[in-house]
Amino acid sequence: MVREQVPVADGLFTWPSDQPQLIGSHFPESGVTTFPVQASCPRTSSQVMHEVLLERRGTLWSWTIQGFPPKSPPYAGKEGPLGFVPYGVGYVELSGQVIVETRLTENDPARLHIGMPMELVIIPFTTDDQDRDIVTFAFAPVQEA
Amino acid sequence: MTDVAIVGIGIHPFGRHDSSGMEQGVVAARSALADAGCAWSDVQYAFGGSAAAGNADTMVSALGLTGLPFINVANGCATGGSALISGYNAIRAGAADVVMAIGFDKHPRGAFDPDPADFGLGKWYGDTGLMLTTQFFGLKIQRYMHQYGITANTLAKVAAKNFRNGSLNENAWRRKPMSEEQILNGAMLSNPLTQFMFCSPGEGGVALVLANADRAREFTDTPVYLRSAVLRSRPFGSFEVFNPWLAIERGNSPTVAAAQAAFEMAGIGPGDIDVAQVQDTESGAEVMHMSECGLCADGEQEDLIQSGETEITGRLPINTDGGCIANGEPIGASGLRQVYESVLQLRGRAGSRQVPGNPATAFTHVYGAPGISACTVLSR
């Protein structure tokens, strides 16, 4: 049986989708793109804004590994201190758009380096009280063919 | 324009204590008044705050109900610095001649666990495990090391120096020196930063008595002049804690703007500074803030730190009291601790950690969420 999957928040990414994309805001007057969507331009305060779908691929701009279980709340992971598995966190540069902060599917420091190609995926990271998977966005190293 | 002098300094030791944060603040206040040789009733205006230990103005019930104006300050990691700037401006504006700036705090153990909503972020940001200051510091120094060739050993050297300096400071929390090897072998909290490279939330209090410089000698033979006190929020293109996105067009940090303005206002440059206290939330922060403050160029830290120039005996001593790494970070008190240490150094009364050569100028810098920085320049 396929478990039901629920996005962690509405409006962060297109879902359900075979080719999910993050949803950002673009401010034509300044050329600034933000993630997630916000109503006002952080540079000029302009409220002329268009939602845009962000590139699915980019390059790793920086990375770290979350090595200890975050406090809950705010963290919604349910694995507890003993079951905690360190997870990667990074910034991925989406060319011509914006650098987004994201979980990474890779948590091995030896397999992460700045500049490597990355691709958007949607991953389950916890469950809700109806035992549905809560999913969020993450970036994975691009598997070269 | 009126000049401002620091005429009294007081501290409650940093660390873990049974007393409340507020009580620690009162101890610091009494100690600052004693140092200035004045009474609470001489204080005409007060500014103070804590992030997690209550309203500072409550302490009038312990210090005396004199009816003075007392404004609570809440500005994250720059709470103490903001209290100081408020006091500085009150004296320069002629609103008072004698002002107290005070900060204290008491945090639970472990990393801070702020609410995303307080920072304008959706609940998802905390749910998915991104709401951690520690991640930001790991991400920022990782990028910086890649760009400027800073090594992990240099990060360890910074922490080792600060623990060593802390061991010479009777008011520090961590008073045991640690080797670079121990520091590098600590648990990896957020690559490339190990547990011993990070400061911890803690407890403590610091109070300063400020006076119109024309009246400074009424209180002390060793006034230290606050040549500038500046706060800046983040400009477009900076890289801050709790940022779900960054602009591709990169800009400067709020520290760059605050430090430049502080030096300009003081009329001296970074090259004139004899001793500096810069925000070392972790080792990498000290490294990056050195250049953001203008104390060196990007990448020069590697040689400066490897050759011992930031030690107490070096050319540019940094975090001579052990910094946040040895003192912990009681948010409200942290920025004022840097000023306390600067005053001790400029008075020549820093004991076994005194910077040699009779330092005449000092610089302080704090940084905090969501991208604020406060700097001061001080001189004898």
XYZ file of C-alpha atoms in Angstrom:
525
model
C 0.000 0.000 0.000
C 1.289 3.431 -0.875
C 1.279 5.698 2.149
C -0.511 8.985 1.805
C 1.882 11.920 1.531
C 1.113 15.430 2.769
C 3.320 18.466 2.092
C 4.716 20.168 5.212
C 3.204 23.454 4.029
C 1.138 24.645 1.099
C 2.762 26.876 -1.461
C 6.381 25.765 -0.991
C 6.533 23.403 -3.971
C 4.274 22.010 -6.695
C 2.699 18.832 -5.397
C 1.740 16.215 -6.324
C 4.022 16.244 -9.325
C 6.452 13.975 -11.160
C 8.721 16.962 -11.649
C 8.168 19.046 -8.502
C 9.432 22.613 -8.395
C 9.887 25.145 -5.620
C 7.617 28.180 -5.836
C 9.269 31.565 -5.470
C 8.382 35.190 -5.992
C 9.946 37.393 -8.630
C 9.963 41.173 -8.436
C 10.333 42.522 -11.987
C 11.325 46.046 -10.922
C 14.431 44.898 -9.047
C 14.980 41.504 -10.655
C 15.058 39.910 -7.191
C 13.754 36.371 -6.698
C 12.937 35.030 -3.232
C 11.977 31.686 -1.726
C 9.411 31.080 -0.402
C 6.877 33.529 -1.820
C 6.711 36.920 -0.135
C 4.554 39.889 -1.019
C 7.108 42.711 -0.905
C 10.487 43.062 -2.554
C 13.254 42.906 0.068
C 15.307 45.327 -1.955
C 12.843 48.014 -3.055
C 9.659 47.285 -1.073
C 7.778 47.022 -4.406
C 4.593 44.991 -4.192
C 4.586 44.150 -7.885
C 5.285 40.443 -7.683
C 4.863 37.330 -9.835
C 5.069 33.816 -8.562
C 7.699 31.789 -10.392
C 8.634 28.136 -10.495
C 12.286 27.686 -9.570
C 14.823 25.609 -11.478
C 14.915 21.964 -10.447
C 18.675 21.773 -10.796
C 21.446 23.872 -9.358
C 24.875 23.732 -7.753
C 25.812 23.286 -4.109
C 26.780 26.710 -2.681
C 27.546 25.572 0.856
C 26.739 22.611 3.089
C 26.840 21.262 6.612
C 25.595 18.177 8.457
C 23.099 18.548 11.293
C 24.911 16.335 13.770
C 22.594 16.397 16.805
C 18.821 16.049 17.170
C 17.181 19.490 17.044
C 14.885 20.418 19.904
C 11.198 19.592 19.403
C 9.451 21.918 19.036
C 10.171 23.365 16.628
C 11.573 20.210 14.933
C 8.780 17.840 13.892
C 10.952 14.755 13.337
C 9.864 11.902 15.595
C 12.937 9.695 15.521
C 14.042 10.772 19.039
C 17.603 11.129 20.311
C 18.435 7.440 19.917
C 17.032 7.038 16.432
C 18.342 10.351 15.131
C 20.234 10.181 11.853
C 22.313 13.262 10.981
C 21.024 15.026 7.886
C 22.666 17.324 5.393
C 21.692 20.978 5.076
C 22.896 23.249 2.322
C 22.353 26.192 0.071
C 21.837 25.425 -3.596
C 22.324 28.097 -6.248
C 19.622 28.011 -8.908
C 21.228 29.796 -11.809
C 19.813 33.228 -12.550
C 17.230 32.952 -9.778
C 18.134 32.531 -6.129
C 20.187 30.511 -3.637
C 17.808 28.344 -1.567
C 18.385 26.760 1.829
C 17.447 23.098 1.856
C 17.825 19.723 3.437
C 20.184 17.448 1.510
C 19.595 13.753 0.933
C 23.327 13.148 1.402
C 24.781 13.178 4.941
C 28.291 11.927 4.205
C 30.769 14.842 4.272
C 33.054 12.962 1.902
C 30.378 13.033 -0.784
C 29.583 16.727 -0.590
C 31.591 19.513 -2.142
C 30.816 23.079 -3.088
C 29.960 23.402 -6.781
C 28.552 19.886 -7.277
C 25.307 19.566 -9.292
C 22.135 19.041 -7.265
C 18.540 18.239 -8.084
C 15.235 18.801 -6.268
C 13.461 15.823 -4.709
C 10.557 15.528 -2.311
C 11.219 13.387 0.765
C 9.212 12.169 3.754
C 10.741 13.364 7.036
C 8.093 12.668 9.672
C 4.502 11.461 10.090
C 1.340 13.154 11.294
C -1.165 11.883 13.863
C -2.989 9.934 11.126
C 0.274 8.160 10.279
C 0.554 9.919 6.939
C 4.006 10.854 5.655
C 4.813 14.548 5.882
C 7.003 15.467 2.932
C 9.351 18.362 2.337
C 11.753 19.472 -0.356
C 15.389 18.454 -0.413
C 18.233 18.452 -2.895
C 20.057 15.325 -3.954
C 23.358 14.970 -5.787
C 22.640 14.564 -9.494
C 23.195 10.961 -10.501
C 25.343 11.195 -13.600
C 24.329 8.627 -16.196
C 29.235 67.208 20.811
C 29.250 65.740 24.302
C 31.726 62.911 24.841
C 30.765 59.820 26.792
C 32.952 58.045 29.353
C 32.618 54.673 31.013
C 33.255 55.357 34.702
C 32.108 52.143 36.340
C 32.040 48.479 35.344
C 30.485 45.503 37.103
C 30.082 41.832 36.317
C 28.442 38.728 37.712
C 30.538 35.685 36.796
C 29.384 33.850 33.678
C 28.502 30.149 33.760
C 25.808 28.184 35.580
C 24.413 29.469 38.875
C 21.536 28.870 41.284
C 20.505 32.532 41.288
C 18.053 34.002 38.789
C 19.267 35.986 35.808
C 17.738 39.106 37.329
C 19.642 38.559 40.595
C 22.844 38.238 38.596
C 22.001 41.533 36.937
C 21.558 43.196 40.311
C 24.968 41.906 41.433
C 26.518 43.389 38.290
C 24.721 46.705 38.853
C 25.900 47.001 42.471
C 29.418 46.133 41.397
C 29.398 48.803 38.656
C 28.103 51.433 41.092
C 30.822 50.508 43.598
C 33.438 50.733 40.858
C 32.184 54.220 39.930
C 31.991 55.197 43.593
C 28.416 56.379 43.216
C 24.969 55.409 44.399
C 21.991 54.126 42.446
C 20.311 57.445 43.266
C 23.025 59.198 41.200
C 21.928 57.292 38.081
C 19.594 59.463 36.028
C 18.629 57.061 33.268
C 18.913 53.309 32.739
C 18.674 50.991 29.749
C 18.773 47.249 30.098
C 17.520 43.911 28.976
C 17.631 40.166 28.857
C 16.372 37.696 26.270
C 15.144 35.053 28.693
C 15.461 36.344 32.271
C 12.787 38.980 32.626
C 12.304 42.728 32.369
C 15.394 44.647 33.426
C 13.436 47.516 34.937
C 12.075 45.131 37.573
C 15.424 45.371 39.321
C 14.609 48.836 40.639
C 12.837 47.018 43.470
C 16.264 45.713 44.535
C 18.406 48.721 43.591
C 16.052 51.394 44.887
C 12.778 52.954 43.798
C 14.266 56.275 42.807
C 11.753 56.915 40.043
C 14.401 57.123 37.325
C 13.424 56.437 33.715
C 14.408 52.826 32.972
C 13.834 51.528 29.434
C 13.802 47.821 28.712
C 15.755 46.822 25.629
C 15.082 43.646 23.648
C 17.239 43.273 20.565
C 18.361 39.676 20.403
C 22.109 39.177 20.637
C 22.582 42.944 20.425
C 20.458 43.591 23.533
C 23.439 44.672 25.630
C 24.925 46.636 22.769
C 21.585 48.337 22.175
C 21.327 49.291 25.853
C 24.793 50.785 25.574
C 23.963 52.701 22.397
C 20.791 54.013 24.035
C 22.772 55.225 27.042
C 25.417 56.756 24.816
C 22.783 58.618 22.819
C 20.949 59.774 25.960
C 24.122 61.423 27.258
C 25.002 62.954 23.905
C 21.466 64.271 23.592
C 21.761 65.929 26.974
C 18.970 63.874 28.516
C 21.209 62.688 31.359
C 24.766 62.914 32.676
C 24.888 59.562 34.447
C 23.404 56.452 32.843
C 23.472 52.742 33.535
C 23.518 50.181 30.720
C 22.864 46.658 31.929
C 22.383 43.213 30.440
C 21.893 39.815 32.019
C 20.506 36.414 31.069
C 19.899 32.820 31.987
C 19.192 30.253 29.274
C 18.302 26.565 29.485
C 20.945 24.056 28.468
C 21.430 23.125 24.828
C 21.100 24.984 21.561
C 18.635 27.843 21.295
C 15.182 26.761 20.051
C 13.520 29.888 18.712
C 10.025 30.006 17.229
C 10.100 30.530 13.417
C 7.137 32.920 13.677
C 9.262 35.329 15.743
C 11.519 35.643 12.691
C 8.803 35.973 10.078
C 9.201 32.380 8.934
C 6.599 29.688 8.315
C 6.187 26.841 10.773
C 7.586 24.480 8.092
C 11.060 25.969 8.594
C 11.205 24.704 12.169
C 9.309 21.486 11.410
C 11.865 20.406 8.818
C 14.881 20.968 11.069
C 16.289 24.186 9.612
C 15.677 26.504 12.609
C 19.126 26.139 14.172
C 21.705 28.889 14.562
C 24.407 26.207 14.601
C 23.634 25.252 10.990
C 24.068 28.817 9.841
C 27.498 29.071 11.402
C 28.535 25.774 9.807
C 27.227 26.859 6.401
C 28.845 30.284 6.536
C 32.331 29.149 7.563
C 32.194 26.179 5.154
C 31.720 28.596 2.261
C 34.309 30.994 3.663
C 36.945 28.270 4.064
C 36.316 27.206 0.463
C 36.720 30.772 -0.787
C 39.663 31.922 1.318
C 41.625 28.838 2.280
C 41.000 28.824 6.012
C 41.886 25.423 7.525
C 40.179 23.318 10.195
C 43.335 23.595 12.288
C 42.906 27.362 12.337
C 39.364 26.900 13.663
C 40.796 24.725 16.430
C 43.505 27.282 17.190
C 40.862 29.976 17.726
C 38.968 27.832 20.233
C 42.199 26.781 21.988
C 43.216 30.427 22.338
C 39.861 31.407 23.767
C 39.828 28.548 26.281
C 43.389 29.504 27.262
C 42.399 33.148 27.705
C 39.332 32.031 29.646
C 41.547 30.075 32.019
C 43.110 33.423 32.987
C 39.703 35.033 33.625
C 38.155 34.482 37.052
C 34.724 35.428 35.681
C 34.766 32.977 32.753
C 32.650 29.831 32.609
C 35.114 27.479 30.853
C 38.415 27.827 32.668
C 40.219 24.721 31.476
C 42.564 24.967 28.508
C 41.955 22.465 25.699
C 44.383 21.232 23.078
C 43.779 21.697 19.379
C 43.604 17.921 19.063
C 40.873 17.657 21.723
C 38.931 20.405 19.982
C 39.207 18.796 16.537
C 38.216 15.404 17.949
C 35.062 16.724 19.641
C 31.656 15.653 18.383
C 30.903 17.205 14.985
C 27.839 19.362 15.626
C 27.647 21.084 12.258
C 30.498 20.522 9.809
C 33.166 21.808 9.986
C 32.448 22.858 13.581
C 32.913 20.534 16.555
C 31.262 20.886 19.959
C 34.334 22.589 21.419
C 34.378 25.255 18.715
C 30.912 26.476 19.720
C 29.948 28.640 22.655
C 26.968 27.541 24.743
C 23.978 29.519 25.959
C 24.709 30.385 29.584
C 24.205 32.871 32.397
C 25.732 36.086 33.634
C 25.313 39.815 33.951
C 27.261 42.994 33.158
C 26.538 46.615 34.045
C 28.283 49.801 32.977
C 28.003 53.293 34.434
C 28.300 55.904 31.684
C 28.830 59.593 32.309
C 29.129 62.843 30.448
C 32.900 63.007 29.860
C 33.025 66.461 31.465
C 32.019 64.826 34.729
C 34.019 61.600 34.380
C 36.715 62.571 36.874
C 34.084 62.933 39.589
C 33.795 59.167 39.472
C 37.127 57.723 38.425
C 40.799 58.451 37.771
C 40.737 56.071 34.825
C 37.840 56.982 32.542
C 37.577 55.085 29.291
C 35.935 57.015 26.484
C 33.272 55.502 24.309
C 34.355 56.959 20.995
C 31.481 55.387 19.070
C 28.646 52.909 19.493
C 26.839 51.791 16.349
C 24.151 49.254 15.478
C 23.215 48.101 11.974
C 20.623 45.684 10.597
C 21.256 43.580 7.520
C 21.641 45.040 4.043
C 20.466 43.351 0.842
C 22.722 40.514 -0.203
C 24.031 39.592 3.233
C 24.139 36.011 4.552
C 22.373 35.686 7.874
C 21.030 33.188 10.330
C 17.517 31.875 9.502
C 17.583 32.751 5.775
C 15.547 30.342 3.579
C 17.093 32.068 0.557
C 20.058 34.223 -0.368
C 20.444 36.634 -3.241
C 22.797 35.461 -5.973
C 24.192 38.981 -6.028
C 26.235 38.838 -2.833
C 26.587 41.825 -0.532
C 28.220 42.725 2.767
C 27.187 41.709 6.257
C 25.695 44.147 8.794
C 29.020 43.842 10.630
C 30.846 45.529 7.741
C 28.500 48.511 7.895
C 28.491 48.743 11.693
C 32.273 48.537 11.972
C 32.887 51.072 9.213
C 30.466 53.517 10.833
C 31.992 52.932 14.279
C 35.505 53.672 13.014
C 34.349 56.680 11.052
C 32.542 58.122 14.055
C 35.545 57.472 16.298
C 37.944 59.063 13.833
C 40.408 56.177 13.977
C 40.887 53.135 11.780
C 41.062 49.400 12.373
C 44.851 49.592 12.140
C 44.913 51.788 15.248
C 43.201 49.205 17.475
C 45.328 47.667 20.249
C 42.874 45.026 21.499
C 39.609 43.675 20.043
C 36.678 41.580 21.219
C 34.689 40.137 18.312
C 31.678 37.828 18.320
C 32.921 34.245 18.512
C 29.679 32.319 18.616
C 32.011 29.687 17.256
C 35.570 29.641 15.959
C 34.598 30.411 12.383
C 32.638 33.473 13.447
C 35.754 34.948 15.045
C 37.701 34.304 11.841
C 35.092 35.868 9.555
C 34.308 38.776 11.862
C 37.985 39.758 11.939
C 37.789 40.663 8.277
C 34.214 41.940 8.337
C 35.275 44.368 11.063
C 38.171 45.541 8.909
C 40.846 44.175 11.239
C 42.356 42.208 8.344
C 41.637 41.251 4.730
C 39.700 38.119 3.764
C 42.036 35.139 3.970
C 44.727 36.858 6.043
C 43.296 35.209 9.158
C 44.997 31.935 8.308
C 48.497 33.389 8.704
C 47.560 35.763 11.534
C 46.102 32.977 13.655
C 48.696 30.352 12.768
C 51.476 32.757 13.718
C 49.873 33.704 17.038
C 49.145 37.338 16.190
C 45.674 37.187 17.800
C 47.038 35.875 21.107
C 47.257 38.223 24.117
C 50.934 38.689 23.302
C 50.369 39.091 19.567
C 50.080 42.148 17.370
C 46.263 42.075 17.376
C 44.965 40.388 20.550
C 41.390 39.132 20.071
C 38.921 37.938 22.704
C 41.350 38.381 25.568
C 38.772 37.317 28.176
C 38.058 34.040 26.369
C 35.181 35.403 24.299
C 31.856 33.625 24.008
C 33.656 30.297 23.635
C 34.980 30.450 27.216
C 32.293 32.668 28.739
C 29.184 31.218 27.125
C 26.475 33.391 25.711
C 23.931 34.904 28.072
C 22.403 36.909 25.235
C 21.570 40.095 27.139
C 24.983 40.320 28.774
C 27.299 39.160 26.021
C 27.959 42.448 24.226
C 28.505 44.324 27.470
C 31.025 41.686 28.602
C 33.164 42.692 25.633
C 33.053 46.324 26.736
C 33.790 45.326 30.349
C 36.913 43.481 29.174
C 37.947 46.399 26.964
C 37.727 48.809 29.902
C 39.813 46.486 32.086
C 42.448 46.244 29.342
C 42.548 50.020 28.798
C 42.819 50.618 32.532
C 45.742 48.185 32.596
C 43.966 46.049 35.175
C 43.367 42.814 33.327
C 45.814 40.916 35.545
C 47.385 37.787 34.093
C 45.656 38.375 30.754
C 46.682 42.019 30.437
C 47.744 42.922 26.913
C 51.329 44.215 27.184
C 52.398 47.627 25.936
C 49.787 49.759 27.672
C 46.962 49.469 25.106
C 45.205 52.751 24.358
C 42.393 51.740 21.999
C 39.873 48.905 21.938
C 37.125 47.623 19.650
C 34.080 45.446 20.319
C 31.669 43.665 17.991
C 28.529 41.582 18.521
C 26.453 39.767 15.920
C 23.077 38.103 16.187
C 19.837 36.978 14.620
C 18.264 37.922 12.306
C 21.275 39.849 11.030
C 22.229 42.629 13.407
C 25.610 43.875 14.466
C 26.756 46.362 17.085
C 30.280 47.791 17.342
C 32.074 50.155 19.696
C 35.411 51.934 19.647
C 36.949 52.847 23.010
C 40.056 54.713 24.076
C 41.787 55.907 27.205
